[in-house]
Tab-separated table of C-alpha atoms in Angstrom:
chain	number	residue	atom	x	y	z
A	939	MET	CA	99.276	111.455	122.318
A	940	LYS	CA	97.698	107.862	122.459
A	941	ILE	CA	99.932	104.715	121.038
A	942	THR	CA	97.770	101.532	120.854
A	943	VAL	CA	99.941	98.109	120.170
A	944	LEU	CA	97.336	96.460	117.463
A	945	VAL	CA	99.844	93.928	118.105
A	946	ASP	CA	102.890	92.455	119.373
A	947	ASN	CA	104.080	88.851	120.351
A	948	ARG	CA	102.939	89.042	123.273
A	949	LEU	CA	99.286	89.230	124.974
A	950	LYS	CA	98.235	92.430	127.249
A	951	GLU	CA	96.096	90.265	129.601
A	952	VAL	CA	94.908	86.611	128.664
A	953	ASN	CA	91.403	85.988	127.195
A	954	CYS	CA	91.258	89.798	125.892
A	955	GLY	CA	89.599	88.737	122.827
A	956	LEU	CA	92.630	89.841	120.773
A	957	GLY	CA	95.659	87.726	118.921
A	958	ALA	CA	99.548	87.462	119.139
A	959	GLU	CA	101.793	87.423	116.777
A	960	HIS	CA	105.446	87.528	115.811
A	961	GLY	CA	104.840	90.965	114.441
A	962	LEU	CA	104.432	94.435	115.839
A	963	SER	CA	101.436	97.648	114.885
A	964	PHE	CA	101.458	100.448	116.497
A	965	HIS	CA	97.996	102.856	116.189
A	966	ILE	CA	99.383	106.524	116.811
A	967	GLU	CA	96.780	109.468	117.243
A	968	HIS	CA	98.678	112.564	117.154
A	969	ASP	CA	97.778	116.137	116.362
A	970	GLY	CA	94.881	115.577	114.812
A	971	LYS	CA	95.974	112.764	113.095
A	972	GLN	CA	95.815	108.535	112.963
A	973	ILE	CA	98.672	107.275	112.092
A	974	LEU	CA	99.135	103.073	111.424
A	975	CYS	CA	103.033	102.184	112.188
A	976	ASP	CA	103.917	99.069	111.104
A	977	ALA	CA	101.593	96.327	109.570
A	978	GLY	CA	102.737	93.160	111.728
A	979	ALA	CA	103.149	89.509	110.320
A	980	SER	CA	99.435	88.947	109.088
A	981	GLY	CA	96.083	90.811	108.800
A	982	LEU	CA	95.772	89.970	112.133
A	983	PHE	CA	96.623	93.438	112.966
A	984	MET	CA	93.555	94.866	111.444
A	985	GLU	CA	91.198	91.981	113.435
A	986	ASN	CA	92.556	93.553	116.668
A	987	ALA	CA	92.066	97.326	115.525
A	988	SER	CA	88.556	96.577	114.742
A	989	ALA	CA	87.831	94.394	118.100
A	990	MET	CA	89.581	97.419	119.956
A	991	GLY	CA	87.051	100.106	118.041
A	992	ILE	CA	89.708	101.802	115.411
A	993	ASP	CA	88.654	102.343	112.325
A	994	LEU	CA	92.025	101.924	110.411
A	995	ALA	CA	90.148	103.688	106.591
A	996	ALA	CA	90.488	107.477	109.251
A	997	CYS	CA	94.407	106.848	109.119
A	998	SER	CA	95.972	110.005	107.833
A	999	PHE	CA	98.718	107.511	106.677
A	1000	ALA	CA	100.528	104.030	107.209
A	1001	PHE	CA	104.421	103.928	107.851
A	1002	ILE	CA	106.413	100.905	107.440
A	1003	SER	CA	109.495	101.195	109.912
A	1004	HIS	CA	111.425	98.571	107.681
A	1005	GLY	CA	111.413	95.866	105.258
A	1006	HIS	CA	111.136	92.424	107.808
A	1007	ASN	CA	108.629	90.262	106.929
A	1008	ASP	CA	107.047	91.175	110.897
A	1009	HIS	CA	106.174	94.540	110.220
A	1010	CYS	CA	105.255	94.402	106.508
A	1011	GLY	CA	103.484	91.317	106.446
A	1012	GLY	CA	100.380	92.376	107.146
A	1013	LEU	CA	100.662	95.046	103.679
A	1014	PRO	CA	98.165	92.962	101.673
A	1015	ALA	CA	95.434	93.058	104.052
A	1016	LEU	CA	95.423	96.636	104.641
A	1017	LEU	CA	96.065	97.402	101.365
A	1018	GLU	CA	93.428	95.552	100.261
A	1019	GLY	CA	90.916	96.652	103.282
A	1020	THR	CA	91.755	100.031	102.799
A	1021	THR	CA	91.067	101.952	99.312
A	1022	ASP	CA	93.211	105.541	99.963
A	1023	ILE	CA	96.009	105.388	102.829
A	1024	PRO	CA	99.229	106.132	101.202
A	1025	VAL	CA	101.932	103.902	103.038
A	1026	CYS	CA	105.566	104.990	103.747
A	1027	LEU	CA	108.712	102.934	103.329
A	1028	HIS	CA	111.921	103.337	102.528
A	1029	THR	CA	112.849	103.329	98.699
A	1030	ALA	CA	115.199	100.340	98.713
A	1031	ILE	CA	112.433	97.986	100.432
A	1032	PRO	CA	111.432	97.088	97.276
A	1033	GLY	CA	114.111	96.227	95.362
A	1034	GLU	CA	115.750	94.226	98.457
A	1035	ASP	CA	115.619	90.511	99.919
A	1036	TYR	CA	115.969	90.629	103.849
A	1037	PHE	CA	117.022	86.808	105.392
A	1038	SER	CA	117.745	85.169	108.610
A	1039	THR	CA	120.382	82.736	109.334
A	1040	ARG	CA	119.690	82.447	113.684
A	1041	ARG	CA	119.033	78.804	114.771
A	1042	GLY	CA	121.427	77.713	111.344
A	1043	THR	CA	118.577	78.373	109.182
A	1044	HIS	CA	118.201	80.324	106.368
A	1045	ARG	CA	114.781	81.953	105.907
A	1046	SER	CA	113.289	84.911	104.176
A	1047	LEU	CA	112.221	87.897	105.930
A	1048	SER	CA	110.820	89.550	102.686
A	1049	CYS	CA	107.499	91.236	102.789
A	1050	ASP	CA	105.262	90.322	99.273
A	1051	ARG	CA	106.879	92.326	96.283
A	1052	THR	CA	104.096	91.863	94.417
A	1053	VAL	CA	101.972	94.739	96.355
A	1054	PHE	CA	104.466	97.036	95.630
A	1055	GLU	CA	103.480	97.135	91.847
A	1056	LYS	CA	99.996	95.835	92.214
A	1057	HIS	CA	99.465	99.119	94.215
A	1058	ARG	CA	101.903	100.917	93.312
A	1059	ARG	CA	99.570	104.751	93.448
A	1060	ARG	CA	99.312	104.027	97.323
A	1061	PHE	CA	103.112	104.180	98.062
A	1062	ARG	CA	105.659	106.929	98.817
A	1063	TYR	CA	109.338	106.129	98.787
A	1064	ILE	CA	111.526	108.138	101.256
A	1065	ASP	CA	115.073	108.078	100.344
A	1066	GLY	CA	116.423	109.543	103.708
A	1067	THR	CA	115.504	111.318	106.774
A	1068	THR	CA	112.311	113.674	105.927
A	1069	GLU	CA	109.687	115.714	107.672
A	1070	ILE	CA	106.574	113.885	106.266
A	1071	SER	CA	104.275	116.412	107.874
A	1072	THR	CA	104.164	118.976	109.988
A	1073	GLY	CA	106.534	117.864	113.324
A	1074	ILE	CA	106.477	114.168	111.985
A	1075	PHE	CA	109.585	112.933	111.019
A	1076	ALA	CA	111.136	109.828	109.706
A	1077	VAL	CA	114.170	109.532	110.223
A	1078	GLN	CA	117.193	107.394	108.657
A	1079	CYS	CA	120.221	106.915	110.845
A	1080	LYS	CA	123.513	106.947	109.429
A	1081	GLU	CA	126.030	107.061	112.140
A	1082	ASN	CA	126.292	104.049	114.642
A	1083	LYS	CA	128.484	105.607	117.138
A	1084	ASN	CA	126.830	103.567	120.042
A	1085	ALA	CA	126.055	100.301	120.070
A	1086	THR	CA	123.696	98.209	117.357
A	1087	PRO	CA	122.016	94.937	118.675
A	1088	HIS	CA	124.265	91.712	118.543
A	1089	GLY	CA	120.962	89.914	117.140
A	1090	ASN	CA	121.426	92.167	113.298
A	1091	ARG	CA	124.943	89.690	113.266
A	1092	PHE	CA	122.261	87.183	112.077
A	1093	LEU	CA	120.499	89.543	109.374
A	1094	THR	CA	121.801	89.596	105.246
A	1095	LYS	CA	119.903	91.552	102.432
A	1096	LYS	CA	120.018	90.614	98.742
A	1097	ASN	CA	119.917	93.324	95.780
A	1098	GLY	CA	120.484	91.599	93.112
A	1099	GLU	CA	122.282	88.455	93.243
A	1100	LEU	CA	125.062	89.449	96.199
A	1101	GLU	CA	124.083	88.861	99.998
A	1102	ILE	CA	125.602	90.485	102.806
A	1103	PRO	CA	125.163	91.538	105.886
A	1104	ASP	CA	122.269	93.652	106.622
A	1105	ASP	CA	123.158	97.654	107.079
A	1106	PHE	CA	119.724	98.567	108.054
A	1107	GLY	CA	119.402	101.541	105.618
A	1108	HIS	CA	116.138	100.256	104.755
A	1109	GLU	CA	114.918	101.307	108.643
A	1110	LEU	CA	113.056	104.398	109.564
A	1111	SER	CA	112.096	105.541	112.419
A	1112	LEU	CA	109.287	108.172	113.414
A	1113	ALA	CA	110.218	110.950	115.357
A	1114	PHE	CA	107.501	113.135	116.922
A	1115	VAL	CA	108.374	116.553	117.805
A	1116	THR	CA	105.460	117.376	121.051
A	1117	LYS	CA	105.379	120.256	123.786
A	1118	LYS	CA	106.904	117.313	126.047
A	1119	GLY	CA	110.064	116.779	123.916
A	1120	LEU	CA	110.841	114.195	121.324
A	1121	VAL	CA	108.544	111.521	121.040
A	1122	ILE	CA	110.212	108.420	119.232
A	1123	VAL	CA	108.674	105.546	117.808
A	1124	SER	CA	111.582	102.653	116.160
A	1125	PRO	CA	109.988	99.162	116.058
A	1126	CYS	CA	113.082	97.377	115.812
A	1127	SER	CA	116.220	99.544	116.638
A	1128	HIS	CA	118.080	97.529	114.386
A	1129	CYS	CA	120.441	100.547	114.156
A	1130	GLY	CA	120.660	100.650	117.826
A	1131	ALA	CA	118.614	102.715	120.218
A	1132	LEU	CA	120.504	105.145	121.182
A	1133	ASN	CA	122.263	105.552	117.434
A	1134	ILE	CA	117.763	106.539	116.878
A	1135	ILE	CA	117.848	109.137	119.284
A	1136	ASP	CA	121.019	110.513	118.197
A	1137	GLU	CA	120.218	111.052	114.340
A	1138	CYS	CA	116.137	112.414	116.006
A	1139	ARG	CA	117.456	114.844	117.754
A	1140	ALA	CA	120.065	116.135	115.453
A	1141	ALA	CA	116.981	115.841	112.249
A	1142	THR	CA	114.572	117.632	114.009
A	1143	GLY	CA	116.448	120.155	115.960
A	1144	CYS	CA	114.449	118.829	119.380
A	1145	THR	CA	116.698	117.993	121.778
A	1146	LYS	CA	115.013	116.945	124.739
A	1147	VAL	CA	113.816	113.022	124.418
A	1148	HIS	CA	110.212	112.156	126.531
A	1149	ALA	CA	109.222	109.246	124.854
A	1150	TYR	CA	111.592	105.857	123.134
A	1151	ILE	CA	108.993	103.542	121.957
A	1152	GLY	CA	109.933	100.738	120.142
A	1153	GLY	CA	111.450	96.925	119.985
A	1154	LEU	CA	114.964	96.443	120.979
A	1155	HIS	CA	116.679	93.665	118.906
A	1156	PHE	CA	118.176	92.528	122.061
A	1157	VAL	CA	118.306	88.591	120.950
A	1158	GLU	CA	118.190	85.350	123.709
A	1159	GLY	CA	121.517	84.520	123.911
A	1160	ALA	CA	125.032	84.694	125.853
A	1161	GLU	CA	125.448	88.887	124.755
A	1162	CYS	CA	121.539	89.928	126.327
A	1163	ALA	CA	122.030	90.952	129.597
A	1164	ALA	CA	125.134	92.870	128.846
A	1165	GLU	CA	123.846	94.764	126.352
A	1166	ALA	CA	120.461	95.697	127.755
A	1167	THR	CA	122.307	96.136	131.092
A	1168	GLU	CA	124.946	98.666	129.082
A	1169	PHE	CA	121.817	99.919	126.752
A	1170	ALA	CA	119.546	100.918	130.595
A	1171	CYS	CA	123.332	102.808	131.327
A	1172	GLY	CA	123.283	104.682	128.017
A	1173	ILE	CA	119.281	105.866	129.079
A	1174	ALA	CA	120.381	106.604	132.196
A	1175	ALA	CA	123.259	108.970	131.806
A	1176	HIS	CA	122.934	110.373	128.947
A	1177	HIS	CA	118.902	110.486	128.516
A	1178	PRO	CA	117.273	110.713	132.247
A	1179	GLU	CA	114.151	112.118	131.624
A	1180	THR	CA	113.482	109.722	128.916
A	1181	THR	CA	110.761	106.598	129.065
A	1182	VAL	CA	111.404	103.713	127.178
A	1183	TYR	CA	108.231	101.896	126.498
A	1184	THR	CA	109.631	98.113	124.308
A	1185	GLY	CA	107.984	94.755	123.565
A	1186	HIS	CA	108.670	92.740	120.199
A	1187	CYS	CA	111.694	91.995	119.564
A	1188	THR	CA	113.269	92.403	122.923
A	1189	CYS	CA	113.252	88.988	124.463
A	1190	ASP	CA	112.320	87.710	127.654
A	1191	THR	CA	115.920	87.754	129.286
A	1192	ALA	CA	116.159	91.463	128.475
A	1193	LEU	CA	113.032	92.642	129.413
A	1194	ALA	CA	113.166	91.015	132.820
A	1195	LEU	CA	116.927	93.055	133.352
A	1196	LEU	CA	114.691	96.473	132.025
A	1197	GLU	CA	111.835	96.747	133.868
A	1198	GLY	CA	113.572	96.765	136.993
A	1199	ASN	CA	114.427	100.317	135.978
A	1200	PRO	CA	111.497	103.019	136.739
A	1201	HIS	CA	112.307	104.582	133.269
A	1202	MET	CA	111.889	100.827	131.431
A	1203	LYS	CA	108.304	99.964	130.734
A	1204	SER	CA	106.897	96.993	128.497
A	1205	PHE	CA	104.285	96.792	126.175
A	1206	ALA	CA	101.661	94.209	124.328
A	1207	THR	CA	99.156	93.672	122.312
A	1208	GLY	CA	96.396	95.628	123.761
A	1209	THR	CA	98.727	97.900	125.472
A	1210	ILE	CA	97.711	101.908	124.899
A	1211	ILE	CA	100.528	104.539	125.798
A	1212	GLU	CA	98.998	107.896	126.894
A	1213	ILE	CA	101.631	110.505	126.609
């Protein structure tokens, strides 16, 4: 299994010929399939893929983890630049608007909703945990027995006239059943990484988690160090065989704390993870 970070907030190397943005996109090669997971904030992921010699037209399908525009902002570029790749995402996304109230602002996090009508035949809607392909599951997290990120409190959604705190019912993770155990790809982990791990184990029947890959949504603030430490302790106590690869919405303070743990690694634009 090979996972290439097509775009992230950070660059793996300066002057590497790639671009970075506040967004995330992975190219995944697994069991003879190629999968695009998330489309960043713009078409930059496609430019980076081309620079790295990756042909996105060869993907079996694309997968959008949730409705925020740093993960689906590049959908127009993908849909215009390819002809027949189906796009899997939660059924709630076309009907909801998403917002952030962080730093005293009220800004939209929604993607361009016109794509859902213009390219309606390209979308495959998922309403709950589903096996997309043999051994590849889209998993919806419905149980929050463990902590969820403090940064979630700044995020809202609107369906109709009422704006309410986002419960992240639109978030899906990918779980791959491999010979080494589960490989979970959860780009923002809004539902909490430990909760997502529990859901993926239950959904697949595979209890060993080999790797967890994605942002953890630990944002800068008073709670950051404590929640990063709590997460690292939770992984060590309950999933000591798991390697966590993180970036994107995991802030610099959290990354610095987590990288001191041998089972925690960071990623950036251009990183290749071989499993």
